[in-house]
CSV table of C-alpha atoms in Angstrom, one decimal:
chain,number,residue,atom,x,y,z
A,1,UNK,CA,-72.5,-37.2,-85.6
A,2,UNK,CA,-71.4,-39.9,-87.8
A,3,UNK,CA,-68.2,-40.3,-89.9
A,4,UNK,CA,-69.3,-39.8,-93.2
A,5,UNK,CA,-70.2,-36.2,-91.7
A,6,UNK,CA,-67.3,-35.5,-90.1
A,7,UNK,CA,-66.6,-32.8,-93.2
A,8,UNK,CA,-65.7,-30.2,-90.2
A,9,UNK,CA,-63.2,-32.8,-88.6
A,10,UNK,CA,-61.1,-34.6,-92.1
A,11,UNK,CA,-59.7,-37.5,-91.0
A,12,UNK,CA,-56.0,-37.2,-90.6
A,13,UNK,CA,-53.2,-39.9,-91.8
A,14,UNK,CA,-50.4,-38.3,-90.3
A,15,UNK,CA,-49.5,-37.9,-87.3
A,16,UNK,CA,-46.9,-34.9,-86.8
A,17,UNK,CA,-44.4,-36.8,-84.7
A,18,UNK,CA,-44.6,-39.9,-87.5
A,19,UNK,CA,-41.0,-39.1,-89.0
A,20,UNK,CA,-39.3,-40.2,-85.6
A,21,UNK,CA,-41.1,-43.3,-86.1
A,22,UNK,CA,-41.8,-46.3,-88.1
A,23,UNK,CA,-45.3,-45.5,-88.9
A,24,UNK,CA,-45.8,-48.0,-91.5
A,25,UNK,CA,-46.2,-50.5,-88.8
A,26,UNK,CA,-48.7,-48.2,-86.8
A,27,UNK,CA,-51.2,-49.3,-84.9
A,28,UNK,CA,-48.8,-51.1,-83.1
A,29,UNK,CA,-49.0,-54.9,-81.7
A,30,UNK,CA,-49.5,-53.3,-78.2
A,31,UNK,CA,-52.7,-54.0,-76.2
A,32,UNK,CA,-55.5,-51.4,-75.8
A,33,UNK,CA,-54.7,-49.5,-72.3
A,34,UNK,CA,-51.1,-50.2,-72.4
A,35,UNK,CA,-48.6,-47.2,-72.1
A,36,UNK,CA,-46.0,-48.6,-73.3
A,37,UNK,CA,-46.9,-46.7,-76.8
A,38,UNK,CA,-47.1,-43.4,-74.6
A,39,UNK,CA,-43.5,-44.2,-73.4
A,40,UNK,CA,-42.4,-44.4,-76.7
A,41,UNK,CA,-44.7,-41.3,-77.9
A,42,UNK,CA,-42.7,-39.3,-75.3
A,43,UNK,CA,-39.4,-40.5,-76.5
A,44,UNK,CA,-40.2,-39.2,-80.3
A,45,UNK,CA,-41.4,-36.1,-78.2
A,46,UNK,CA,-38.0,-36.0,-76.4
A,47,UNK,CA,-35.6,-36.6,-79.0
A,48,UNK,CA,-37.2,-33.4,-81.2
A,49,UNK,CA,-36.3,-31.3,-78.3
A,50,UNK,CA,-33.2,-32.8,-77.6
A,51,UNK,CA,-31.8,-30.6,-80.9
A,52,UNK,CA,-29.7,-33.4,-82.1
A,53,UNK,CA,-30.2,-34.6,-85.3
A,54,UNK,CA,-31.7,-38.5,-85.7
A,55,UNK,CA,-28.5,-39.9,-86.8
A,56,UNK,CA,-27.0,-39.2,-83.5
A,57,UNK,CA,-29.5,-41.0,-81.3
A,58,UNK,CA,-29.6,-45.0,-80.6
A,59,UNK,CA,-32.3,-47.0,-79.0
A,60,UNK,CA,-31.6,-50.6,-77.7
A,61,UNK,CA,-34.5,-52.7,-76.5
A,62,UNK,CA,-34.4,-55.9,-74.7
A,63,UNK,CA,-37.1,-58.4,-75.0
A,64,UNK,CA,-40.6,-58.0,-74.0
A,65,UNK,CA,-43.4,-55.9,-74.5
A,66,UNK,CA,-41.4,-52.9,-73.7
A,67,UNK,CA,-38.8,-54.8,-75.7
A,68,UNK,CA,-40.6,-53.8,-78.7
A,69,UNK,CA,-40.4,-50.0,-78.6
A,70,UNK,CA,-37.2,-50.2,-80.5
A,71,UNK,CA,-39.2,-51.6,-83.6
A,72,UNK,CA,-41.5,-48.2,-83.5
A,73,UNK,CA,-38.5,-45.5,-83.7
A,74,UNK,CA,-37.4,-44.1,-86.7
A,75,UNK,CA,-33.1,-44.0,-85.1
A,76,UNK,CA,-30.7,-46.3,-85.4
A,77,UNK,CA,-32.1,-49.2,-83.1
A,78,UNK,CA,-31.4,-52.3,-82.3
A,79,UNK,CA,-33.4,-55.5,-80.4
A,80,UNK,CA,-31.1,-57.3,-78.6
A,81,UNK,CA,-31.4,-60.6,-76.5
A,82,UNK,CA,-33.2,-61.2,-73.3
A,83,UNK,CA,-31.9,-59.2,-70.8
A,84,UNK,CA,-28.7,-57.7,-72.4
A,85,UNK,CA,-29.8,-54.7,-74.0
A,86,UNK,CA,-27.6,-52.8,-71.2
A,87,UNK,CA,-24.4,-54.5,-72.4
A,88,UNK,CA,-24.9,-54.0,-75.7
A,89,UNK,CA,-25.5,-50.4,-75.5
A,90,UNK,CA,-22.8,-49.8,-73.3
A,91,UNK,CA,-20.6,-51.7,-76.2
A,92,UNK,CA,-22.3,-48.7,-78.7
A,93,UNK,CA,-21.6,-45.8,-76.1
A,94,UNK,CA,-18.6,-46.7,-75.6
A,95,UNK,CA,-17.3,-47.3,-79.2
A,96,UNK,CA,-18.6,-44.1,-80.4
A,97,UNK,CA,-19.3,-41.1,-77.2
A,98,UNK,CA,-21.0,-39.2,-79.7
A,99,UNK,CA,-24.0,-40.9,-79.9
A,100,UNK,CA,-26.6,-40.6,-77.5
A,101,UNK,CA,-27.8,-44.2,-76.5
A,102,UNK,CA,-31.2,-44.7,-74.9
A,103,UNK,CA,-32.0,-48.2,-73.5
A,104,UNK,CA,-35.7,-48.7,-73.6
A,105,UNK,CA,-37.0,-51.8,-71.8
A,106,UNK,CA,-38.9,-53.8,-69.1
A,107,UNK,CA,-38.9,-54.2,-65.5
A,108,UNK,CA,-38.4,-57.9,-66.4
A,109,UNK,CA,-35.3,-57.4,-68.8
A,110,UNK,CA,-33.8,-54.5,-67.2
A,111,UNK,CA,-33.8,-56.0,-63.4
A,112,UNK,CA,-34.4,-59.4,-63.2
A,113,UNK,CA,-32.5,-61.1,-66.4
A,114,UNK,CA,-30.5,-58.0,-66.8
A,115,UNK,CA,-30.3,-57.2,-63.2
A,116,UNK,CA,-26.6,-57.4,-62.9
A,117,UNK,CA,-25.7,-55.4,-65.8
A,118,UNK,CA,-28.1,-52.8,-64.7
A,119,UNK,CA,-26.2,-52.3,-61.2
A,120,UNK,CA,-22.5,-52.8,-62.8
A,121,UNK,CA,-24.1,-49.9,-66.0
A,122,UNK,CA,-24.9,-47.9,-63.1
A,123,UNK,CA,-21.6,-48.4,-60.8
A,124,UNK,CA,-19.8,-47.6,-63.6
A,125,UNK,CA,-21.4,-44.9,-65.2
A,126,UNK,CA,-21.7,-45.0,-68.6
A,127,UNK,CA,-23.1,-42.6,-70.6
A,128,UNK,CA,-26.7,-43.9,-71.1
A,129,UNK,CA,-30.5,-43.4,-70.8
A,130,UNK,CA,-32.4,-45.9,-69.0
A,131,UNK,CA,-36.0,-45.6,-70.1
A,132,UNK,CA,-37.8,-48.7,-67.4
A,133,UNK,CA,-41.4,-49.6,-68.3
A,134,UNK,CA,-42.6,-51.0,-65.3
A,135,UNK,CA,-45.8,-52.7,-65.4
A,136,UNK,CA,-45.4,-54.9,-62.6
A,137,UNK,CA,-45.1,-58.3,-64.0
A,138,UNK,CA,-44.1,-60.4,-67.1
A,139,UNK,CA,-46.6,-59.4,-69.2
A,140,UNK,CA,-46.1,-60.4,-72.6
A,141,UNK,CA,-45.5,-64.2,-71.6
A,142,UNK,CA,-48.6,-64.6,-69.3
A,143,UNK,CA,-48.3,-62.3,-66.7
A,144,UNK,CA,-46.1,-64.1,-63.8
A,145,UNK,CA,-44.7,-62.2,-61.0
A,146,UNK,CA,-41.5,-60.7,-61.6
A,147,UNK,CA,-39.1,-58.5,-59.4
A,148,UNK,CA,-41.6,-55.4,-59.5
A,149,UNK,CA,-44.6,-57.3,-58.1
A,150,UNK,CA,-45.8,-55.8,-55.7
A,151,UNK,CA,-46.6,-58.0,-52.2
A,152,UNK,CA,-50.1,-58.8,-52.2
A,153,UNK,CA,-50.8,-58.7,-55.8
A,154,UNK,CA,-51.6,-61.5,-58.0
A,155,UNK,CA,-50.2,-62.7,-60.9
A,156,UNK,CA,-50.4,-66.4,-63.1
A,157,UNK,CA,-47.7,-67.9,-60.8
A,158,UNK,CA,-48.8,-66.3,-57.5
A,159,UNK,CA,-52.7,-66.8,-57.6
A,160,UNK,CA,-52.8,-66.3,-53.5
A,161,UNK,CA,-50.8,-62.8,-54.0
A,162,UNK,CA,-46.7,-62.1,-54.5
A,163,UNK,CA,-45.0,-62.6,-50.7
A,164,UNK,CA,-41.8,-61.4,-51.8
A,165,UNK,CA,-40.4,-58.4,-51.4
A,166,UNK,CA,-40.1,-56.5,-55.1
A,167,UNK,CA,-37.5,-54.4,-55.7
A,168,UNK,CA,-37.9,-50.2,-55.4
A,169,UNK,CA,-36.4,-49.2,-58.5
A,170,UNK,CA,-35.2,-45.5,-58.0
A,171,UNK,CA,-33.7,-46.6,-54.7
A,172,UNK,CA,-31.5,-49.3,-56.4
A,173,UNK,CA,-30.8,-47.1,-58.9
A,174,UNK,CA,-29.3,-44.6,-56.7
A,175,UNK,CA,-27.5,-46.9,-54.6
A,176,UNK,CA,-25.8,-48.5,-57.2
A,177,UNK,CA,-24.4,-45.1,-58.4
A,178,UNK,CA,-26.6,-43.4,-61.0
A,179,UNK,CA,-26.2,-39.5,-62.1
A,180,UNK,CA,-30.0,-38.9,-62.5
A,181,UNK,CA,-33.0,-41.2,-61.0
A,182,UNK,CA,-36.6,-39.9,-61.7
A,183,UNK,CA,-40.0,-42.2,-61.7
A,184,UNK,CA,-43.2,-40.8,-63.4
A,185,UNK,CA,-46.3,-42.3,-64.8
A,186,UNK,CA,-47.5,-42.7,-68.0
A,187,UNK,CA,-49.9,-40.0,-66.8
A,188,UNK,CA,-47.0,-37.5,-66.1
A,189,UNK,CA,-46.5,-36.9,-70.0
A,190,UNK,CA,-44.9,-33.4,-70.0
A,191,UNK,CA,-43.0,-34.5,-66.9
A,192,UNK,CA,-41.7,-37.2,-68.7
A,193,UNK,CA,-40.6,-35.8,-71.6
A,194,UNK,CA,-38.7,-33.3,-69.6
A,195,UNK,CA,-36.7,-36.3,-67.5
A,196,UNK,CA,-35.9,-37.9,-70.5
A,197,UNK,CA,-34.9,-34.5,-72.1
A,198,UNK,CA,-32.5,-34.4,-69.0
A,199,UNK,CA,-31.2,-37.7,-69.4
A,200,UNK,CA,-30.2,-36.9,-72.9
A,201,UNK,CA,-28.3,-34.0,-71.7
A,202,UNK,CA,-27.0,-35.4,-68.5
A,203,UNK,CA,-22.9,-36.8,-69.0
A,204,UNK,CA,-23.9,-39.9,-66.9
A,205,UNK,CA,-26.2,-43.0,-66.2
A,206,UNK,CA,-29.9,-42.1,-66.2
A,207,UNK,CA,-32.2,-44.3,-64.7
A,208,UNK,CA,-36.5,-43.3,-65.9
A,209,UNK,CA,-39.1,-45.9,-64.3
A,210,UNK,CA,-41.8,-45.5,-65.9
A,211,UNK,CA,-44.8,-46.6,-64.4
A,212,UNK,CA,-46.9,-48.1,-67.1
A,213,UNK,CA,-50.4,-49.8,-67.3
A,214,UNK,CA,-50.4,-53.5,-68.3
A,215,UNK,CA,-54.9,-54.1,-68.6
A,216,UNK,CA,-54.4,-57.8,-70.3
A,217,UNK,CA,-52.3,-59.0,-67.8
A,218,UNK,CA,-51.4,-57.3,-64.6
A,219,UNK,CA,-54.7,-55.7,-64.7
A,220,UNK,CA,-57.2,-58.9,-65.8
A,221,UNK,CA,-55.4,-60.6,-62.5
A,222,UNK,CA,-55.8,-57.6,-60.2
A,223,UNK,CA,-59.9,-56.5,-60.9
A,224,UNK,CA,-57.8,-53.8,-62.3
A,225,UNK,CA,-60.1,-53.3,-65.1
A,226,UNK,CA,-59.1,-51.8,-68.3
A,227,UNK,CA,-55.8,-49.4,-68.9
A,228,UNK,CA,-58.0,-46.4,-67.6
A,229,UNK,CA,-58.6,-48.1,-64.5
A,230,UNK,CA,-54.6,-48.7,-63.9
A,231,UNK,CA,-53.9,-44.6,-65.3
A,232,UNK,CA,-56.8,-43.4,-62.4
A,233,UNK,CA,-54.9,-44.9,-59.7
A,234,UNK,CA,-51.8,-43.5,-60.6
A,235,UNK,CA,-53.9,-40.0,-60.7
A,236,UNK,CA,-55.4,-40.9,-57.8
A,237,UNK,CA,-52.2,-41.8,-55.5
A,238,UNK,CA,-49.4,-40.0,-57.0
A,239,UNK,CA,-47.6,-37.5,-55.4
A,240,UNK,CA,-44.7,-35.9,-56.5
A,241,UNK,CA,-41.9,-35.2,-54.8
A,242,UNK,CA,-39.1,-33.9,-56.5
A,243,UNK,CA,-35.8,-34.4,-55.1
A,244,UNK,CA,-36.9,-36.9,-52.2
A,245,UNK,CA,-33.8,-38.0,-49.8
A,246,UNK,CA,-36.1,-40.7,-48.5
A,247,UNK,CA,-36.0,-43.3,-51.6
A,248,UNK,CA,-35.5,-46.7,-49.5
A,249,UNK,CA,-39.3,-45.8,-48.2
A,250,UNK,CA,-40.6,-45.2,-51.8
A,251,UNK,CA,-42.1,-48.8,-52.1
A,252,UNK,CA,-45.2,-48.9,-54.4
A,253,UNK,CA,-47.6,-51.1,-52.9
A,254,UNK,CA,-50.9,-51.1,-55.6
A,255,UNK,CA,-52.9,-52.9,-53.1
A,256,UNK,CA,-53.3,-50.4,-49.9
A,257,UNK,CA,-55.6,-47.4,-51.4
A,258,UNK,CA,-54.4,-45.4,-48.6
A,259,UNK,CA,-50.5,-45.6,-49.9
A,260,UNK,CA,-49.1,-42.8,-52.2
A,261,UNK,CA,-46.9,-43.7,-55.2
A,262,UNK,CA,-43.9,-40.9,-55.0
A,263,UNK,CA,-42.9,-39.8,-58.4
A,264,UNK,CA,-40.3,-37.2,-59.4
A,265,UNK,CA,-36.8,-36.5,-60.2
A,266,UNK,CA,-35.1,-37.7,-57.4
A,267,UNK,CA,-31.5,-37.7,-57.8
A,268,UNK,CA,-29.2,-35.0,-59.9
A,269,UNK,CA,-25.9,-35.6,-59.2
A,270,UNK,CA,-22.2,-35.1,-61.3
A,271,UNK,CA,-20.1,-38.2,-61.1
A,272,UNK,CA,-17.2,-39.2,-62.9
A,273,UNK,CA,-18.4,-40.3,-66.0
A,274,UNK,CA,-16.8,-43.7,-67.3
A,275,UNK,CA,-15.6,-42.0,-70.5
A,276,UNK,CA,-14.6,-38.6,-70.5
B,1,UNK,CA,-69.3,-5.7,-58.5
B,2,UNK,CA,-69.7,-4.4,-54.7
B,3,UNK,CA,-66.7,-3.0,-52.5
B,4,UNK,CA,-67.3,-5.9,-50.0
B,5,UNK,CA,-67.5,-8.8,-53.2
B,6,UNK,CA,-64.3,-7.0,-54.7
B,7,UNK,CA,-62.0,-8.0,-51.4
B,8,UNK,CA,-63.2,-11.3,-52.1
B,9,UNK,CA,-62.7,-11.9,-55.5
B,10,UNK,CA,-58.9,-11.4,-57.0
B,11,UNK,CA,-59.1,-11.3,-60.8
B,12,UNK,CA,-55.9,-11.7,-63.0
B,13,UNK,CA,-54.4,-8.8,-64.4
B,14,UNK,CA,-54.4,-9.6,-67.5
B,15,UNK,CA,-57.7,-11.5,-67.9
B,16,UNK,CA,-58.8,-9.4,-70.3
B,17,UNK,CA,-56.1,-9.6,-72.3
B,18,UNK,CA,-55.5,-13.1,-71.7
B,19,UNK,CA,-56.3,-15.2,-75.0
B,20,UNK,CA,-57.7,-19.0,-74.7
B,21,UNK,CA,-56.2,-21.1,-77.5
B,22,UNK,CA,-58.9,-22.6,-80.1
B,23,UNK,CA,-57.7,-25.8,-81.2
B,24,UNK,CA,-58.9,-28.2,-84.0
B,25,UNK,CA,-58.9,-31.8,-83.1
B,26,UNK,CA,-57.6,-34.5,-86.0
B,27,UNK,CA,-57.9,-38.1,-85.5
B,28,UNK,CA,-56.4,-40.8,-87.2
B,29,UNK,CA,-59.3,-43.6,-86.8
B,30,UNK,CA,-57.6,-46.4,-88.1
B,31,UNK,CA,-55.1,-46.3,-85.4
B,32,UNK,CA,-57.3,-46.1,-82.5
B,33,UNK,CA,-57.5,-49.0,-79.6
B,34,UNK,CA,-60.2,-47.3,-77.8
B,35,UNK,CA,-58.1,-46.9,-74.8
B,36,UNK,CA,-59.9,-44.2,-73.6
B,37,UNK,CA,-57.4,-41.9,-72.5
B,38,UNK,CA,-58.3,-39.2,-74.7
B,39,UNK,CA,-62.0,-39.0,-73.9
B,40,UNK,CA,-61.4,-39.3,-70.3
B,41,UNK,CA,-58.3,-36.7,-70.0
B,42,UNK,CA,-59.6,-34.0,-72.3
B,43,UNK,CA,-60.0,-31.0,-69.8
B,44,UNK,CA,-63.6,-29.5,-72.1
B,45,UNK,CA,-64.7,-32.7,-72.5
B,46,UNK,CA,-64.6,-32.0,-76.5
B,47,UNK,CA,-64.2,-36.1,-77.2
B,48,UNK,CA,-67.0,-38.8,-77.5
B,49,UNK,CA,-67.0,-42.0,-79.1
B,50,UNK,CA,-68.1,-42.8,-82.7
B,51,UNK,CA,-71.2,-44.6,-83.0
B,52,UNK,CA,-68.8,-46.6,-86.5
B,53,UNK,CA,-65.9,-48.5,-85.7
B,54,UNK,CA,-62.5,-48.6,-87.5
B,55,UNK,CA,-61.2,-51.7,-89.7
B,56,UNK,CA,-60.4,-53.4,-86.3
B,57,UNK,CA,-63.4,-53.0,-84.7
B,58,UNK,CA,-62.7,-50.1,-82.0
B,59,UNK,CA,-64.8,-47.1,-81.7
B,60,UNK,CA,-62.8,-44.2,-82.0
B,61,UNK,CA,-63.1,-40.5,-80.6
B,62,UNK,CA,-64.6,-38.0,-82.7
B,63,UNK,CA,-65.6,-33.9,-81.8
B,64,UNK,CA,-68.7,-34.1,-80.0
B,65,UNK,CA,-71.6,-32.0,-81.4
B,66,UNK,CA,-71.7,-28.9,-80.3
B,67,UNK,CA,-68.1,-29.0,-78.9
B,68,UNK,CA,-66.6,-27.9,-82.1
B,69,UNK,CA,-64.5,-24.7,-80.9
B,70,UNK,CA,-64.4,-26.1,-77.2
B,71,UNK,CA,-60.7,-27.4,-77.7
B,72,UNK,CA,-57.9,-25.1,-75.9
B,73,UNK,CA,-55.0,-27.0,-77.7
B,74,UNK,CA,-53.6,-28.0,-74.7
B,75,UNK,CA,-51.9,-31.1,-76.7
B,76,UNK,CA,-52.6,-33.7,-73.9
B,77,UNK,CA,-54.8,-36.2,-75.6
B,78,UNK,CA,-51.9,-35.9,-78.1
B,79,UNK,CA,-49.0,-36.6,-75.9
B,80,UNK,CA,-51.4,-39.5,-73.6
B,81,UNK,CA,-52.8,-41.2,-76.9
B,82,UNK,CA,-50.2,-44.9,-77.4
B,83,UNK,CA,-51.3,-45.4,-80.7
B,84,UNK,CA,-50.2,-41.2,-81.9
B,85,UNK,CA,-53.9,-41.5,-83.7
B,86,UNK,CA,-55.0,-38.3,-82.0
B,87,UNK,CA,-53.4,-34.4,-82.0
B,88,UNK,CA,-55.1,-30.6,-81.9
B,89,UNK,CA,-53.2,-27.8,-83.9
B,90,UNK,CA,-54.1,-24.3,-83.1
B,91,UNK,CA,-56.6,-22.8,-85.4
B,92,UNK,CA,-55.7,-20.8,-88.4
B,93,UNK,CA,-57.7,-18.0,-89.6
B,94,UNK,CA,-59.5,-20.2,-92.1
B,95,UNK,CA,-60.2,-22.8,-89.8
B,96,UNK,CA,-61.9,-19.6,-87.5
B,97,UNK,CA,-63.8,-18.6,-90.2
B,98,UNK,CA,-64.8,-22.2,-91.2
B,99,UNK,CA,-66.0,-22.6,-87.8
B,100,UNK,CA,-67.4,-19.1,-87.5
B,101,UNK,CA,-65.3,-17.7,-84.7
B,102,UNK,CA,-64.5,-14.2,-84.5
B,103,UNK,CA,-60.7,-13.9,-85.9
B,104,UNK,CA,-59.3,-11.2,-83.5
């Protein structure tokens, strides 16, 4: 069937989630196979459930790929520098309780530049949502290992495979004092949408790592092939385990087949909130 | 259906009542990346991709022949799809009747 007879099919134009986002700038500058759109899909998704009206959410972004999800929402957003997105929308939260701030950024920004504000966010408790896109490396500047490598796997600045130890996110998260820890895949789209839903509503820091596909550069150095081929090992390996107790053993290692990646929503807990 | 095959197979109660969704498939071509996700994910295997490409040179899902009332609307080639250049809606009654499907 070609297009010109697709009279059964019309082409559509819009897409009904476009008015929570900037859709004049669709398609995005995003790579083919990354999920960093589907994060962002899934945020639109969440903040229509969430029953609040648009001019009561905020999304801060830091830099990066992920960095540029703030550009794509249709709420009050804001880009801020490398690293300090966490600061910034801990100034917002804050300044004005009522708003419900969501922090969308990198493994990159969020733990390794921004890795002290995350733990001190977290120790504190502030009121905010923590979306983590966690491809596994710095992707957008050429793909060198970051904090999230995994040991054995290759990036531009590790040709022979990362030998340090990367850091495993939910864990740290938890330690460091966070009301609600969950991990999911881009995969796990309803599953996301509903930990994000429970961030929104949770009086506390929430901490999502989301694990996300990066084909260009993670992927190119890995023989990961495409985005598909990243998505069908999460399919492959994930298993989901909500509530775990055992998070310091919830390592992903991308390397040994034989090793599951744990997702769920580990952690629920009420802590005093920094502002009450 | 024999005594002995009955103890075997449990069906639902409500099968008969049970009613499958129809759902129409709409795609925004000029968005696509050809990621993939869609075709692969799609539970009836409704997707294939166009033998055209968009303005940026991907070729994008369309409904494959014959598959034309095989969606069930389950929404996930929506909610997977980065570029939002895919979603189903449940069929209407006009869109039944365009397609020929019994409207009960």
């Amino acid at each position: 069937m070609s297009a010109t007879e697709q009279i059964i099919h019309p082409a559509a134009t819009v897409h009904p989630i476009d008015n929570l986002l900037r859709a004049d700038r669709f398609p995005h500058i995003l790579c083919p196979g990354c999920g960093i759109g589907t994060v962002i899909h899934g945020y639109a998704h969440a903040i229509a459930a969430s029953g609040l009206s648009e001019d009561r959410h905020v999304c801060v972004s830091g830099i990066g790929c992920s960095g540029r999800a703030a550009g794509y929402v249709n709420v009050d957003s804001y880009h801020s520098t490398h690293g300090r997105a966490l600061p910034f929308a801990l100034g917002i939260a804050v300044h004005k309780p009522e708003l419900n701030v969501t922090v969308i950024s990198g493994d990159g920004d969020l733990t390794a530049i921004g890795g002290n504000h995350l733990i001190h966010a977290a120790r504190r408790n502030v009121n905010l949502n923590v979306i983590c896109i966690n491809n596994f490396n710095y992707g957008m500047t050429g793909g060198q290992v970051g904090p999230t490598t995994p040991v054995g796997a290759k990036g531009s600045t590790a040709p022979r495979g990362a030998v340090e130890q990367p850091f495993n996110l939910p864990y740290l998260a938890k330690a460091t004092g966070a009301a609600f820890v969950a991990r999911w895949t881009v995969l796990h789209v309803r599953e996301f949408q509903d930990a994000v839903l429970r961030a929104m509503n949770k009086n506390g820091f929430s901490f999502i790592e989301v694990l996300a596909p990066c084909p260009t550069s993670f992927g190119r150095a890995n023989n990961i092939g495409d985005g598909l081929h990243e998505v069908e090992i999460y399919r492959e390996r994930c298993v989901i385990e909500n509530g775990a107790q055992n998070l310091e053993e919830l390592d992903i290692d991308l390397i040994d087949a034989s090793k599951p990646i744990t997702v769920g929503n580990f952690v629920d807990i009420d802590r005093k909130p920094f502002i009450e | 259906m024999s005594e002995a095959e009955s103890n075997v197979r449990r069906e639902p109660m409500d099968l008969a009542k049970a009613q499958v969704p129809v759902g129409r498939v709409h795609i925004i071509s000029e968005r696509c990346k050809q990621c993939n996700f869609c075709i692969n994910y799609c539970p009836t295997k409704v997707l294939e991709y166009s033998p055209e490409t968009n303005a940026k040179g991907y070729h994008f899902p369309l409904v494959a022949a014959g598959k034309e009332t095989s969606c069930v609307h389950c929404r996930f080639c929506d909610l997977i799809c980065p570029e939002l250049a895919i979603f189903t809606t449940e069929m209407t009654d006009e869109d039944k009747a365009e397609f020929g499907i019994d409207g009960s």
